[in-house]
Structure formats: structure tokens, C-alpha cells
């Protein structure tokens, strides 16, 4: 009779041990680095950038500031050595829509995948978004010619879900584009 009473206890302990191991494996990853107070020199609220930064330990910025008054500039953010966010801007001498700017970098056969929103001011393609705003003054992409358009391109690393990334980028662009345009003197 003693043997029968011990049998149920062994599977119970084994089950508890397996559950303890599994719960340790499914611990949620967290952001262990401080989010920047500005992106590439443009002040931005934490709530705007938080969705774009993944869990990790170390955050590194490379490149310069977007607010440098040049016709082109760029910077990137790496988390644990992997590029997670890239930003670049450019002033154009001609009036452009966001689709026009993005189409310059997308292979011709894939331009039909470009999604446009905000009355043509924002365009997305896979892990990239372009926002365009009016801009005047020097410099532009053509020496001696005044700028007519300011374009901001934002890309995310390798998202698991392109559609989710595009939604996040569009929301980000709606908030950040005005601040970046102003910071660059447009």
C-alpha cells in the first residue's frame, strides 16, 4: 500500500519542475537601455519613439544630426549591435510627393507595394517610411537652387511583421515629420 501512495507524488514533482523551467524561458524581454530624448538631434517625446525600439541591453547612435542645415544628413540606432532604426533627410529643389521619393529607392517591379497616406505626404514600403513637407531656402540637392521639398526617410531593422512595422512607422512619421522639418530650418 505504501508504494501506491508514493506514485502520485513523483509525477507531481516532475510536473512542477518542468513548469518552473518553462516559466523561466518565457520571461518577457525588456528594454534595459535609456531611450534617447531626441532622435538624431530632434527632440521627441518618449511615447513617440518607444514603439520603434526593441528589447535589449545597449543602445548606440551613429551618424550626425538631422538638424545640421545640410542638404542631406543621416543617423542610425543600434541595439546590441543590430541596426534597429535609421533616419535620413534630404532637401529637394523640386516639389515631390512621398511616393516619388520612396520610388527612387524601391525596385521598379515592387513600386506597386508602396502605400500612401496623409494626402500623399507619407509613403511606406516594407520596413521604410518617407514623409515629405514643404521647404524653402538653401541648400537643396541642386547647387544654387532653393529647396522646395524636405524628405525624411525612416527605416527599421528586420521586423517580424512588415505590416505592423508600416503601421508604427506611419504613426511615428505623422508626429515626427513636423519636428524634423522645423529642426532643419524649413
PDB file of N, CA, C and O in Angstrom, residues 97-130:
ATOM      1  N   UNK A  97       6.160  64.360 -53.968  1.00  0.00           N
ATOM      2  CA  UNK A  97       5.286  63.631 -53.061  1.00  0.00           C
ATOM      3  C   UNK A  97       6.124  62.517 -52.430  1.00  0.00           C
ATOM      4  O   UNK A  97       7.171  62.130 -52.964  1.00  0.00           O
ATOM      5  N   UNK A  98       5.673  61.994 -51.310  1.00  0.00           N
ATOM      6  CA  UNK A  98       6.420  60.942 -50.614  1.00  0.00           C
ATOM      7  C   UNK A  98       6.625  59.725 -51.505  1.00  0.00           C
ATOM      8  O   UNK A  98       7.689  59.104 -51.488  1.00  0.00           O
ATOM      9  N   UNK A  99       5.637  59.368 -52.299  1.00  0.00           N
ATOM     10  CA  UNK A  99       5.751  58.220 -53.210  1.00  0.00           C
ATOM     11  C   UNK A  99       6.912  58.412 -54.181  1.00  0.00           C
ATOM     12  O   UNK A  99       7.648  57.485 -54.461  1.00  0.00           O
ATOM     13  N   UNK A 100       7.087  59.646 -54.689  1.00  0.00           N
ATOM     14  CA  UNK A 100       8.172  59.934 -55.636  1.00  0.00           C
ATOM     15  C   UNK A 100       9.533  59.675 -55.002  1.00  0.00           C
ATOM     16  O   UNK A 100      10.425  59.111 -55.634  1.00  0.00           O
ATOM     17  N   UNK A 101       9.692  60.103 -53.753  1.00  0.00           N
ATOM     18  CA  UNK A 101      10.974  59.928 -53.059  1.00  0.00           C
ATOM     19  C   UNK A 101      11.228  58.453 -52.795  1.00  0.00           C
ATOM     20  O   UNK A 101      12.310  57.932 -53.064  1.00  0.00           O
ATOM     21  N   UNK A 102      10.227  57.750 -52.291  1.00  0.00           N
ATOM     22  CA  UNK A 102      10.388  56.330 -51.978  1.00  0.00           C
ATOM     23  C   UNK A 102      10.606  55.503 -53.242  1.00  0.00           C
ATOM     24  O   UNK A 102      11.406  54.568 -53.254  1.00  0.00           O
ATOM     25  N   UNK A 103       9.935  55.851 -54.321  1.00  0.00           N
ATOM     26  CA  UNK A 103      10.071  55.109 -55.578  1.00  0.00           C
ATOM     27  C   UNK A 103      11.492  55.173 -56.131  1.00  0.00           C
ATOM     28  O   UNK A 103      11.902  54.294 -56.889  1.00  0.00           O
ATOM     29  N   UNK A 104      12.276  56.177 -55.729  1.00  0.00           N
ATOM     30  CA  UNK A 104      13.667  56.281 -56.188  1.00  0.00           C
ATOM     31  C   UNK A 104      14.537  55.164 -55.617  1.00  0.00           C
ATOM     32  O   UNK A 104      15.591  54.863 -56.159  1.00  0.00           O
ATOM     33  N   UNK A 105      14.102  54.556 -54.505  1.00  0.00           N
ATOM     34  CA  UNK A 105      14.905  53.519 -53.859  1.00  0.00           C
ATOM     35  C   UNK A 105      14.302  52.123 -53.952  1.00  0.00           C
ATOM     36  O   UNK A 105      14.965  51.151 -53.638  1.00  0.00           O
ATOM     37  N   UNK A 106      13.053  52.028 -54.392  1.00  0.00           N
ATOM     38  CA  UNK A 106      12.370  50.740 -54.484  1.00  0.00           C
ATOM     39  C   UNK A 106      12.531  50.202 -55.901  1.00  0.00           C
ATOM     40  O   UNK A 106      12.330  50.943 -56.859  1.00  0.00           O
ATOM     41  N   UNK A 107      12.870  48.919 -56.045  1.00  0.00           N
ATOM     42  CA  UNK A 107      12.952  48.342 -57.389  1.00  0.00           C
ATOM     43  C   UNK A 107      11.642  48.555 -58.160  1.00  0.00           C
ATOM     44  O   UNK A 107      10.550  48.429 -57.584  1.00  0.00           O
ATOM     45  N   UNK A 108      11.761  48.883 -59.426  1.00  0.00           N
ATOM     46  CA  UNK A 108      10.604  49.211 -60.263  1.00  0.00           C
ATOM     47  C   UNK A 108       9.456  48.230 -60.190  1.00  0.00           C
ATOM     48  O   UNK A 108       8.283  48.623 -60.150  1.00  0.00           O
ATOM     49  N   UNK A 109       9.764  46.943 -60.166  1.00  0.00           N
ATOM     50  CA  UNK A 109       8.706  45.936 -60.143  1.00  0.00           C
ATOM     51  C   UNK A 109       7.962  45.897 -58.809  1.00  0.00           C
ATOM     52  O   UNK A 109       6.895  45.310 -58.712  1.00  0.00           O
ATOM     53  N   UNK A 110       8.510  46.533 -57.783  1.00  0.00           N
ATOM     54  CA  UNK A 110       7.898  46.483 -56.456  1.00  0.00           C
ATOM     55  C   UNK A 110       7.238  47.799 -56.049  1.00  0.00           C
ATOM     56  O   UNK A 110       6.726  47.919 -54.945  1.00  0.00           O
ATOM     57  N   UNK A 111       7.228  48.794 -56.930  1.00  0.00           N
ATOM     58  CA  UNK A 111       6.638  50.084 -56.574  1.00  0.00           C
ATOM     59  C   UNK A 111       5.143  49.967 -56.284  1.00  0.00           C
ATOM     60  O   UNK A 111       4.586  50.805 -55.573  1.00  0.00           O
ATOM     61  N   UNK A 112       4.498  48.942 -56.794  1.00  0.00           N
ATOM     62  CA  UNK A 112       3.065  48.765 -56.516  1.00  0.00           C
ATOM     63  C   UNK A 112       2.816  48.419 -55.044  1.00  0.00           C
ATOM     64  O   UNK A 112       1.696  48.538 -54.561  1.00  0.00           O
ATOM     65  N   UNK A 113       3.863  48.019 -54.323  1.00  0.00           N
ATOM     66  CA  UNK A 113       3.734  47.708 -52.898  1.00  0.00           C
ATOM     67  C   UNK A 113       3.800  48.955 -52.014  1.00  0.00           C
ATOM     68  O   UNK A 113       3.593  48.870 -50.810  1.00  0.00           O
ATOM     69  N   UNK A 114       4.085  50.107 -52.593  1.00  0.00           N
ATOM     70  CA  UNK A 114       4.157  51.347 -51.822  1.00  0.00           C
ATOM     71  C   UNK A 114       2.743  51.752 -51.397  1.00  0.00           C
ATOM     72  O   UNK A 114       1.833  51.782 -52.213  1.00  0.00           O
ATOM     73  N   UNK A 115       2.597  52.068 -50.115  1.00  0.00           N
ATOM     74  CA  UNK A 115       1.318  52.529 -49.569  1.00  0.00           C
ATOM     75  C   UNK A 115       1.442  54.005 -49.250  1.00  0.00           C
ATOM     76  O   UNK A 115       2.424  54.425 -48.633  1.00  0.00           O
ATOM     77  N   UNK A 116       0.450  54.794 -49.659  1.00  0.00           N
ATOM     78  CA  UNK A 116       0.488  56.242 -49.463  1.00  0.00           C
ATOM     79  C   UNK A 116      -0.631  56.657 -48.512  1.00  0.00           C
ATOM     80  O   UNK A 116      -1.744  56.140 -48.584  1.00  0.00           O
ATOM     81  N   UNK A 117      -0.312  57.601 -47.603  1.00  0.00           N
ATOM     82  CA  UNK A 117      -1.318  58.125 -46.679  1.00  0.00           C
ATOM     83  C   UNK A 117      -1.065  59.607 -46.437  1.00  0.00           C
ATOM     84  O   UNK A 117      -0.111  60.174 -46.980  1.00  0.00           O
ATOM     85  N   UNK A 118      -1.905  60.213 -45.627  1.00  0.00           N
ATOM     86  CA  UNK A 118      -1.769  61.625 -45.250  1.00  0.00           C
ATOM     87  C   UNK A 118      -1.681  62.541 -46.473  1.00  0.00           C
ATOM     88  O   UNK A 118      -0.785  63.369 -46.582  1.00  0.00           O
ATOM     89  N   UNK A 119      -2.629  62.366 -47.385  1.00  0.00           N
ATOM     90  CA  UNK A 119      -2.718  63.200 -48.591  1.00  0.00           C
ATOM     91  C   UNK A 119      -1.412  63.209 -49.387  1.00  0.00           C
ATOM     92  O   UNK A 119      -0.993  64.226 -49.911  1.00  0.00           O
ATOM     93  N   UNK A 120      -0.753  62.052 -49.466  1.00  0.00           N
ATOM     94  CA  UNK A 120       0.474  61.929 -50.246  1.00  0.00           C
ATOM     95  C   UNK A 120       1.734  62.358 -49.525  1.00  0.00           C
ATOM     96  O   UNK A 120       2.819  62.297 -50.086  1.00  0.00           O
ATOM     97  N   UNK A 121       1.622  62.771 -48.268  1.00  0.00           N
ATOM     98  CA  UNK A 121       2.780  63.247 -47.510  1.00  0.00           C
ATOM     99  C   UNK A 121       3.597  62.116 -46.892  1.00  0.00           C
ATOM    100  O   UNK A 121       4.750  62.309 -46.539  1.00  0.00           O
ATOM    101  N   UNK A 122       2.993  60.927 -46.742  1.00  0.00           N
ATOM    102  CA  UNK A 122       3.697  59.783 -46.155  1.00  0.00           C
ATOM    103  C   UNK A 122       3.516  58.568 -47.066  1.00  0.00           C
ATOM    104  O   UNK A 122       2.409  58.283 -47.530  1.00  0.00           O
ATOM    105  N   UNK A 123       4.608  57.863 -47.296  1.00  0.00           N
ATOM    106  CA  UNK A 123       4.568  56.628 -48.081  1.00  0.00           C
ATOM    107  C   UNK A 123       5.370  55.568 -47.336  1.00  0.00           C
ATOM    108  O   UNK A 123       6.404  55.874 -46.727  1.00  0.00           O
ATOM    109  N   UNK A 124       4.884  54.323 -47.361  1.00  0.00           N
ATOM    110  CA  UNK A 124       5.591  53.225 -46.700  1.00  0.00           C
ATOM    111  C   UNK A 124       5.813  52.085 -47.679  1.00  0.00           C
ATOM    112  O   UNK A 124       5.044  51.874 -48.612  1.00  0.00           O
ATOM    113  N   UNK A 125       6.892  51.376 -47.428  1.00  0.00           N
ATOM    114  CA  UNK A 125       7.240  50.193 -48.213  1.00  0.00           C
ATOM    115  C   UNK A 125       8.031  49.267 -47.305  1.00  0.00           C
ATOM    116  O   UNK A 125       9.098  49.645 -46.811  1.00  0.00           O
ATOM    117  N   UNK A 126       7.464  48.110 -47.035  1.00  0.00           N
ATOM    118  CA  UNK A 126       8.093  47.146 -46.133  1.00  0.00           C
ATOM    119  C   UNK A 126       8.553  47.840 -44.864  1.00  0.00           C
ATOM    120  O   UNK A 126       7.752  48.392 -44.154  1.00  0.00           O
ATOM    121  N   UNK A 127       9.819  47.874 -44.539  1.00  0.00           N
ATOM    122  CA  UNK A 127      10.279  48.462 -43.280  1.00  0.00           C
ATOM    123  C   UNK A 127      10.727  49.906 -43.387  1.00  0.00           C
ATOM    124  O   UNK A 127      11.525  50.363 -42.588  1.00  0.00           O
ATOM    125  N   UNK A 128      10.198  50.646 -44.379  1.00  0.00           N
ATOM    126  CA  UNK A 128      10.616  52.037 -44.583  1.00  0.00           C
ATOM    127  C   UNK A 128       9.411  52.953 -44.720  1.00  0.00           C
ATOM    128  O   UNK A 128       8.368  52.561 -45.219  1.00  0.00           O
ATOM    129  N   UNK A 129       9.605  54.192 -44.300  1.00  0.00           N
ATOM    130  CA  UNK A 129       8.600  55.229 -44.480  1.00  0.00           C
ATOM    131  C   UNK A 129       9.291  56.504 -44.923  1.00  0.00           C
ATOM    132  O   UNK A 129      10.414  56.786 -44.500  1.00  0.00           O
ATOM    133  N   UNK A 130       8.622  57.244 -45.790  1.00  0.00           N
ATOM    134  CA  UNK A 130       9.115  58.546 -46.224  1.00  0.00           C
ATOM    135  C   UNK A 130       8.016  59.557 -45.945  1.00  0.00           C
ATOM    136  O   UNK A 130       6.850  59.322 -46.255  1.00  0.00           O
TER     137      UNK A 130
END
